[in-house]
Coordinates of C-alpha atoms in Angstrom, one line a residue:
X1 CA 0.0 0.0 0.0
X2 CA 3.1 2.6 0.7
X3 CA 4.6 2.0 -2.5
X4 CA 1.4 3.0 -4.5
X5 CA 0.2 5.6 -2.2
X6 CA 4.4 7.2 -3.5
X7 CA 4.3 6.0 -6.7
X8 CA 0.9 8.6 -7.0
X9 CA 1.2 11.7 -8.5
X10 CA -1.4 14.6 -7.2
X11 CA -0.4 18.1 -8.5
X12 CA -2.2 18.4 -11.0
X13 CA -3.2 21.9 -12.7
X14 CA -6.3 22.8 -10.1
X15 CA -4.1 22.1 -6.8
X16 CA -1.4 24.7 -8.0
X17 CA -4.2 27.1 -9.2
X18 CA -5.8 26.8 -5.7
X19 CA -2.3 27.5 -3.9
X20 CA -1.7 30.4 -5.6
X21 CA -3.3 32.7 -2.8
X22 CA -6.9 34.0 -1.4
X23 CA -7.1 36.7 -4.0
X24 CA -7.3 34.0 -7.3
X25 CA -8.9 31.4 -5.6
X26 CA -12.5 32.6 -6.8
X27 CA -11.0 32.7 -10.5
X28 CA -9.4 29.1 -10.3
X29 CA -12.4 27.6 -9.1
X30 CA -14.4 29.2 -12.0
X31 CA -11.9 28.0 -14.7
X32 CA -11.8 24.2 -13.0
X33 CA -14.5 22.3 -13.4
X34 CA -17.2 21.4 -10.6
X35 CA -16.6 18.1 -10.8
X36 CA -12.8 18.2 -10.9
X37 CA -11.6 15.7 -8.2
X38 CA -8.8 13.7 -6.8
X39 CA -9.4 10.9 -4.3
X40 CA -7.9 10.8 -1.2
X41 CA -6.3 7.6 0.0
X42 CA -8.5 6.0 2.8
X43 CA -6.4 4.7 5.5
X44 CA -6.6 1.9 7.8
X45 CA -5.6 2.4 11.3
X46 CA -3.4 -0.6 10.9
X47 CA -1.1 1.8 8.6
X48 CA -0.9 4.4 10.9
X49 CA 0.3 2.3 13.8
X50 CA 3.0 0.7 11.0
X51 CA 4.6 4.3 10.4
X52 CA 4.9 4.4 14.2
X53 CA 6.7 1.0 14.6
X54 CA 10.0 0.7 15.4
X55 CA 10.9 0.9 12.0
X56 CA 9.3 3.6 11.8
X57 CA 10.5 5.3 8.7
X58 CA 10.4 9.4 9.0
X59 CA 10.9 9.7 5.0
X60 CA 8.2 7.2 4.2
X61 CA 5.4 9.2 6.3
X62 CA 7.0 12.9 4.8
X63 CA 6.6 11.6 1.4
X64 CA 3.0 10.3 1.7
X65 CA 1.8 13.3 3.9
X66 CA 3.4 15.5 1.6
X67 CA 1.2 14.2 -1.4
X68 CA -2.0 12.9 0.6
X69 CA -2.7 16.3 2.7
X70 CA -2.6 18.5 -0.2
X71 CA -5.6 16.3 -2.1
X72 CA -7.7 16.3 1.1
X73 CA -7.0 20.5 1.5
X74 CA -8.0 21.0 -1.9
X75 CA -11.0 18.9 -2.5
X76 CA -12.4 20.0 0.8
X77 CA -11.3 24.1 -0.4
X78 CA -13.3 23.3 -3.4
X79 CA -16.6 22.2 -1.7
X80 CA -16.1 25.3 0.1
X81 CA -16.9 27.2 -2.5
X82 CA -20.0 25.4 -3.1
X83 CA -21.7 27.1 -0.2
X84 CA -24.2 30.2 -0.5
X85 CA -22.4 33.1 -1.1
X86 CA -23.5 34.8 1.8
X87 CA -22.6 32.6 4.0
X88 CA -19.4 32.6 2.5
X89 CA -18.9 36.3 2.9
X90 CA -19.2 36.1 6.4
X91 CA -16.1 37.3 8.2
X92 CA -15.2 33.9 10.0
X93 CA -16.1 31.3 6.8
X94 CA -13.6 33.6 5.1
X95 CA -10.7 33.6 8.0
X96 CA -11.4 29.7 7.8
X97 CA -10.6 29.5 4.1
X98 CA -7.6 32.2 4.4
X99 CA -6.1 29.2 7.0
X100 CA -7.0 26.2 4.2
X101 CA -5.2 28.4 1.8
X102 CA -2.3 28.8 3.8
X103 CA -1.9 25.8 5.2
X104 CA -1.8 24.0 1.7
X105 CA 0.8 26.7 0.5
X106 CA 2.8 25.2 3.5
X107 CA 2.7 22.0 2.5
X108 CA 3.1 22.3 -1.0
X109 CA 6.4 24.1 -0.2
X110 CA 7.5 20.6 0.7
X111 CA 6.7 19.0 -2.7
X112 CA 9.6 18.7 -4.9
X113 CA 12.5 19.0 -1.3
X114 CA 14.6 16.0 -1.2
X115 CA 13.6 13.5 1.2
X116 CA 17.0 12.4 2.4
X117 CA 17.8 15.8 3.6
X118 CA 17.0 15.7 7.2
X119 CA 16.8 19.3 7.6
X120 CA 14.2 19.1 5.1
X121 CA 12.3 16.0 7.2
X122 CA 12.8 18.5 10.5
X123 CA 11.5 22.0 8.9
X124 CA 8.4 19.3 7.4
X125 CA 7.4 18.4 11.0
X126 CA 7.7 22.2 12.1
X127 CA 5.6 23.3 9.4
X128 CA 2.9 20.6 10.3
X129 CA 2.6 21.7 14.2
X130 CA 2.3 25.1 12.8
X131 CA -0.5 23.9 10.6
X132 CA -2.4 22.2 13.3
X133 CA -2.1 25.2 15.8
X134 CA -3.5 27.8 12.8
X135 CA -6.0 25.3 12.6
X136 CA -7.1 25.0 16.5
X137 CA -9.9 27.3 16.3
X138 CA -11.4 25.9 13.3
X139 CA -14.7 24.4 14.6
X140 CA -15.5 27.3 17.0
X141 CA -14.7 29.5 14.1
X142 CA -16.5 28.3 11.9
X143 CA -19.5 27.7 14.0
X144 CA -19.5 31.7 14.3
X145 CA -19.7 32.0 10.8
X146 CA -23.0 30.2 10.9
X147 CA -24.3 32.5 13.5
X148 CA -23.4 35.6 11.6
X149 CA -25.5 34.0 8.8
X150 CA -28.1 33.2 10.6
X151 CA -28.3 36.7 12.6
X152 CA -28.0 38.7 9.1
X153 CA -30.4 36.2 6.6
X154 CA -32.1 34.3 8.8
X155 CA -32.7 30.4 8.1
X156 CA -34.4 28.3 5.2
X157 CA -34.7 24.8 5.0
X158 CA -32.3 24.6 1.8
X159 CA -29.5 26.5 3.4
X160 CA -29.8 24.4 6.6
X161 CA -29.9 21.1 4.1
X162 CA -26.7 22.0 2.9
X163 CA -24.5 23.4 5.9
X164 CA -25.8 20.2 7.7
X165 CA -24.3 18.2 4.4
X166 CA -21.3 20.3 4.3
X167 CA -20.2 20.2 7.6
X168 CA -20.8 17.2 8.7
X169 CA -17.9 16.2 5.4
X170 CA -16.0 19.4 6.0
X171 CA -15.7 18.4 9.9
X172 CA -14.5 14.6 8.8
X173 CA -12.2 16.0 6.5
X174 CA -10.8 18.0 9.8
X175 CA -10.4 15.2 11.7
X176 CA -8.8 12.7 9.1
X177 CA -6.0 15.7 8.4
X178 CA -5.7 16.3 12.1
X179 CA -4.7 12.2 12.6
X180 CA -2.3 12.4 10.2
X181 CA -0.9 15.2 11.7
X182 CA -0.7 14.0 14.6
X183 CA 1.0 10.8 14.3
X184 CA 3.8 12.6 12.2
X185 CA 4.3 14.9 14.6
X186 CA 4.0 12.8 17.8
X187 CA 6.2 10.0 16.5
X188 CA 9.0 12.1 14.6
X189 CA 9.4 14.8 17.1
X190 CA 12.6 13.3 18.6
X191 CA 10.0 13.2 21.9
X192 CA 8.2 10.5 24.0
X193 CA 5.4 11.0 25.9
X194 CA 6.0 9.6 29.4
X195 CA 2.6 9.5 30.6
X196 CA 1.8 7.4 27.6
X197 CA 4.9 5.4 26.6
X198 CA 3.1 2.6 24.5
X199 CA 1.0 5.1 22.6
X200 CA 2.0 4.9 18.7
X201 CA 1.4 8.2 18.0
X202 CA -2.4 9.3 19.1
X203 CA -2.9 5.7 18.9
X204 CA -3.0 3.4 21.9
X205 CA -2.6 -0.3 20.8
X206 CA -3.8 -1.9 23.8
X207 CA -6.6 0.7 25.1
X208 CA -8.6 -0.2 27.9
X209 CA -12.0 0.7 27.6
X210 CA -13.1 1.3 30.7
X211 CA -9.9 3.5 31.8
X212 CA -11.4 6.3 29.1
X213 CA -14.2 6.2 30.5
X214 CA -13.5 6.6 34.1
X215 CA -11.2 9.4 33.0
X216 CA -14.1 11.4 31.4
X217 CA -16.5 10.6 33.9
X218 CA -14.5 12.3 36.6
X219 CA -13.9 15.4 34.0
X220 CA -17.4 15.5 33.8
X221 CA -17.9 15.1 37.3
X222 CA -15.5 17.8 37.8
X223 CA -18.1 20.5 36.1
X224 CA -21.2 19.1 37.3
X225 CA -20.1 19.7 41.0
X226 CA -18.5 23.3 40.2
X227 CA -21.7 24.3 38.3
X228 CA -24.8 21.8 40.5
X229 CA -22.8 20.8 43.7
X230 CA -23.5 17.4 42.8
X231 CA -23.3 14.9 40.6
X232 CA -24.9 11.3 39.6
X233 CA -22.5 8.4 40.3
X234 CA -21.2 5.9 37.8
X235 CA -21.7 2.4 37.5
X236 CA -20.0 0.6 35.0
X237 CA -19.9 -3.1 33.5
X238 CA -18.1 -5.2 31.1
X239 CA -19.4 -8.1 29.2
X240 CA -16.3 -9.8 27.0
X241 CA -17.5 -12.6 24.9
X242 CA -14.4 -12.9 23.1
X243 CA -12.2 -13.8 25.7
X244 CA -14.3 -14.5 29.2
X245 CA -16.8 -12.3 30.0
X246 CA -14.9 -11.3 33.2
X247 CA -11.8 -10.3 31.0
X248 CA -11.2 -6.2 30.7
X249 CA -12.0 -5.0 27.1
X250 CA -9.2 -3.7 25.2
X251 CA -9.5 -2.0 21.9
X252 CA -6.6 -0.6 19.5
X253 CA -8.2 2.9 19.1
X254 CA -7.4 6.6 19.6
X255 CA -8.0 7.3 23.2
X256 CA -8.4 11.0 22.9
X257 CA -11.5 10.4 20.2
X258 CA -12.8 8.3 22.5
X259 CA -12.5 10.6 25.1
X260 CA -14.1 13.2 23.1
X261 CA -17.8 11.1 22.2
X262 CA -17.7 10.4 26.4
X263 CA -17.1 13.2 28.0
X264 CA -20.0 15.3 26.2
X265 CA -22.2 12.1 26.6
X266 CA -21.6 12.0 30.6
X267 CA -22.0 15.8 30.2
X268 CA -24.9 16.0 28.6
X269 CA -26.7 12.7 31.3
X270 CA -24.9 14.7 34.0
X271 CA -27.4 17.9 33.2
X272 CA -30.0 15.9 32.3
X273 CA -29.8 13.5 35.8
X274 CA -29.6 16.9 37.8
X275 CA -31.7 19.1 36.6
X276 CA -34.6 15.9 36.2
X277 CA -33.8 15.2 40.4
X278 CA -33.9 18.4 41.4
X279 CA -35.9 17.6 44.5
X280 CA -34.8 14.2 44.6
X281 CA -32.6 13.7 48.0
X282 CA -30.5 11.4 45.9
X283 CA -29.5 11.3 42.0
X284 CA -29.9 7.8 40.0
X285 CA -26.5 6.8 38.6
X286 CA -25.1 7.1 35.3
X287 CA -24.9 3.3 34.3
X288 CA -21.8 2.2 31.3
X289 CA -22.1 -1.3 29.8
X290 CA -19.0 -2.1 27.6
X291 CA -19.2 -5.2 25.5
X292 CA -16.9 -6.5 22.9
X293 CA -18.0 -9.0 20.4
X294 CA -16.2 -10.3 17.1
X295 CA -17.3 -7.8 14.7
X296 CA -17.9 -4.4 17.2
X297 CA -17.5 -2.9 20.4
X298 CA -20.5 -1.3 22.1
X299 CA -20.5 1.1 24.5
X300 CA -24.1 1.8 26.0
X301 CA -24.5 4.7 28.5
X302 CA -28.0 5.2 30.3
X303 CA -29.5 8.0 32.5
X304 CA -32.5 8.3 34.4
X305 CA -32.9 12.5 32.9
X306 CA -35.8 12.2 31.8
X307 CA -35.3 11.4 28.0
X308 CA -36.2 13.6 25.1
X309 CA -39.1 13.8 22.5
X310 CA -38.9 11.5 19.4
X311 CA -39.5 14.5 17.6
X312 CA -36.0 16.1 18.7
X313 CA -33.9 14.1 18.3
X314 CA -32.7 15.0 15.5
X315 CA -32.1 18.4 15.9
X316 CA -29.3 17.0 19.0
X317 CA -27.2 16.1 15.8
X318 CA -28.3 19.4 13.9
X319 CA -25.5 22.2 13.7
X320 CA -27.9 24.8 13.4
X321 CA -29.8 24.5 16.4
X322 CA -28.8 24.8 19.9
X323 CA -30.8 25.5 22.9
X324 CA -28.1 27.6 24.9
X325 CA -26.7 30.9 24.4
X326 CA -24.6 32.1 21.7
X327 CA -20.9 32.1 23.3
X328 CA -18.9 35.3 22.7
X329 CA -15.6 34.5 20.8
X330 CA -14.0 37.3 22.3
X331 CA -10.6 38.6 21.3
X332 CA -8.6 35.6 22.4
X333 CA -9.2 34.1 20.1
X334 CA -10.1 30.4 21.8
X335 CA -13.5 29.3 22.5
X336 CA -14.9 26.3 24.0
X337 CA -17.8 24.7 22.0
X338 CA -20.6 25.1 24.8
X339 CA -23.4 27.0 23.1
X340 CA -22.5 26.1 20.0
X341 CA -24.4 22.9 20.3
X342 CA -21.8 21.0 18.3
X343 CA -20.8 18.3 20.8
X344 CA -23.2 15.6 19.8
X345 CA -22.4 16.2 15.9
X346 CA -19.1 16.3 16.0
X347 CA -18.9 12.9 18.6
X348 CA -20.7 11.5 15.9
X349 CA -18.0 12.0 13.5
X350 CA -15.3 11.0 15.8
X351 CA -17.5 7.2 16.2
X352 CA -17.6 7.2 12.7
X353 CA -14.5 8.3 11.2
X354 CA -13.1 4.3 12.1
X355 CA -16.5 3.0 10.6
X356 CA -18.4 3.4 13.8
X357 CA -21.5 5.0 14.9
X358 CA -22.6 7.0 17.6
X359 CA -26.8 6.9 18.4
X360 CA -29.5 7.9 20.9
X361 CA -32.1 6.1 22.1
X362 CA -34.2 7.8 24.6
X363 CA -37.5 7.6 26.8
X364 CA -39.8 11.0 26.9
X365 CA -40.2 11.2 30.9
X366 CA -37.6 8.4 31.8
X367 CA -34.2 9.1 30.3
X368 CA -32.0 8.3 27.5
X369 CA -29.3 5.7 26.2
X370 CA -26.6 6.8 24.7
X371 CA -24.5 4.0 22.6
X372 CA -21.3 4.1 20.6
X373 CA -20.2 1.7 18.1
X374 CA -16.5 1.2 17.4
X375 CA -14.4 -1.8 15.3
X376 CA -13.5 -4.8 17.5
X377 CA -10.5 -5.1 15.2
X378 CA -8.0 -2.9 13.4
X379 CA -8.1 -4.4 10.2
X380 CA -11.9 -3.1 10.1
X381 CA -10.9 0.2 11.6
X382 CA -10.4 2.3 8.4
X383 CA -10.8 6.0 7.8
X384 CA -14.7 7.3 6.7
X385 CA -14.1 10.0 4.2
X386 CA -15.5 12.0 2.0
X387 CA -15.6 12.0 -1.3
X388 CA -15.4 15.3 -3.7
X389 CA -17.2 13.9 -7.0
X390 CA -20.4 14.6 -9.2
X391 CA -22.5 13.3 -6.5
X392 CA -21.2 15.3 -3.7
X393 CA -21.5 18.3 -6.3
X394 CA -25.0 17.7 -7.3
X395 CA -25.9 17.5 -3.6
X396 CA -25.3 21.7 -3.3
X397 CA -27.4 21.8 -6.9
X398 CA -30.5 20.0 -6.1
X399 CA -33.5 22.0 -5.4
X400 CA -36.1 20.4 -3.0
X401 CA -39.3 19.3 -4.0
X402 CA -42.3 18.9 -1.8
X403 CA -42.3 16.0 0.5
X404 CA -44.3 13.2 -0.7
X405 CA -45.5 12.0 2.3
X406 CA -47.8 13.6 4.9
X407 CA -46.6 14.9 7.6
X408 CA -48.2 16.6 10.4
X409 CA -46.5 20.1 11.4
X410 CA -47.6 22.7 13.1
X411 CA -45.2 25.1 11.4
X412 CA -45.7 23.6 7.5
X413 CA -42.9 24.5 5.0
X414 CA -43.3 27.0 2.6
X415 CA -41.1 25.8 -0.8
X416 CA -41.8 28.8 -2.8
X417 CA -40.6 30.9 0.1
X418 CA -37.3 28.7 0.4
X419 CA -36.7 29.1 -3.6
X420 CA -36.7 32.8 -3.0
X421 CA -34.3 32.7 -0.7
X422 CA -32.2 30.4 -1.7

């Protein structure tokens, strides 16, 4: 698989045009065509852990980053453009495109370097940790570029269509380039972490289930009591039908994902649990079952919160709706993601970017069950990308038609209305 991932050539005409800088990227994208595309390579988290062996080879991962980041830039850059245009003229959508720009001028700096220089491999791995810190901020940024949308134009059910479409691919594409970053950077930094010596990069080849979730339970925890001065306990059980059911489950996986899809779930029971018990002299627990099979591990979290409508659930995973505040940015430029109601969609990608899932199950006036799905094995662990082709491009063409099935609503949509602004 390395020698054909080197052996591909992907600078073609549109990636240089794109590179050339913010003020002719309008113009290439007019003179490529829509459908112009190059497929990323979809990587198996077997892969990843072999660049991190101890044979790890610095000059093998250089030379496949240096050709696979610049496809999955570009093709995302270009389905950028296929937004409404004011939504791209925001302020923030357009400081988040100024950092794809300059982040794929940064790498392509790297393209024709020799490889067996090592000051070439050194200034590479600088100019990726200076790649992922300009991209820190993009989520929250990004996020406030849908606000200032919606504050100026309002919403319509096309435009919301198509930002859920696009971000949900645009936020993947995020997290794929962020992996690869990191295990560069964390292998081939000359540095080991000492708190996690065994860790292949991000990756921990032997990762003990319940140990992640212990560890964001009591972050979680940690809120609840500053915020409710309590908290609901945790329970947790494993079931192992693979190698005795009283056997720990262990998982090659990327603890800090992991971490992620937890800790906003044991957030979001934590609230739930509280606020649901509020006169309650003591709070049901938070209950974890952890069971590995052959095929997947499932992790199932329940609360007694008091569940949510069938009819919301949906809108959990939706990135334009939130029921808190609008957070302030401010001029430091960091800003958590509370408010933003992006937790649950973005856990959802994190389950699924190794071919999992992440789903809710709830009970109106009893509480909810949250479950992730992951791979049993590495071999089935590989990357969930998306694709930039005709069908992806069609997707931001296609006008709605009226829904052929009834459907009660007490707020009916109006098409000719949505046409209009769309």
């Amino acid at each position: 698989m390395i020698n054909h991932v080197l052996q591909r050539q992907i600078c073609p005409f549109s990636i240089r045009d794109i590179c050339l800088g913010p003020q002719c990227c309008a113009s290439v994208m007019s003179r490529t065509t829509p459908c112009m595309f190059i497929l990323s390579i979809v990587v198996p988290c077997r892969f990843l852990i072999c660049l991190g062996s101890t044979n790890a080879c610095e000059k093998t991962s250089f030379m496949f980053l240096r050709q696979e980041l610049p496809v999955r830039l570009s093709n995302i850059m270009k389905e950028i453009n296929l937004l409404p245009d004011r939504l791209l003229s925001t302020p923030s959508v357009q400081l988040v495109q100024s950092w794809y720009i300059q982040s794929l001028l940064d790498i392509l700096e790297f393209y024709t370097k020799n490889a067996d220089d090592h000051t070439v491999l050194s200034g590479f791995t600088d100019a990726l940790i200076t790649i992922r810190n300009r991209h820190n901020d993009v989520v929250p940024t990004m996020a406030q570029g849908v606000i200032e949308y919606k504050e100026s134009f309002g919403e319509d059910h096309m435009t919301s269509q198509n930002v859920q479409y696009f971000l949900d691919r645009f936020y993947m594409s995020r997290i794929s380039i962020r992996m690869l970053i990191n295990q560069h950077t964390l292998i081939f930094d000359g540095r080991t972490n000492p708190a996690h010596p065994k860790h292949i990069g991000g990756i921990d080849p032997n990762c003990k289930v319940v140990d992640v979730i212990r560890d964001a339970y009591e972050s979680a925890k940690l809120l609840c009591d500053q915020y409710y001065m309590d908290s609901p306990a945790l329970e947790t059980d494993e079931h192992n039908a693979v190698n005795g059911s009283k056997q720990p489950v262990y998982i090659v996986y990327v603890p800090s994902h992991l971490y992620h899809m937890l800790f906003e779930l044991f957030k979001n029971a934590m609230r739930a649990t509280v606020e649901s018990h509020e006169s309650s002299p003591r709070l049901p627990s938070i209950k974890v079952r952890v069971a590995l099979g052959g095929e997947d591990v499932t992790i199932k979290m329940s609360d007694k919160g008091g569940g949510v409508p069938l009819s919301k659930i949906d809108r959990l995973f939706s990135y334009m709706y939130t029921t808190a505040p609008t957070p302030n940015l401010g001029s430091s430029g960091g800003a958590p993601l509370a408010g933003f109601g992006y937790g649950l969609p973005i856990s959802r990608l994190y389950a699924k970017y190794f071919q999992g899932d992440l789903q809710l199950y709830s009970m109106e006036g009893y509480g909810t069950d949250a479950v992730i799905y992951l791979k049993a094995l590495s071999k089935d662990s590989v990357e969930r990308l998306p694709v930039y082709n005709k069908s992806a491009w069609r997707h931001y063409q296609h006008i709605q038609e009226a829904d052929d099935w009834c459907v009660p609503s007490s707020d009916p949509k109006n098409m000719a209305v949505d046409k209009v602004q769309q």
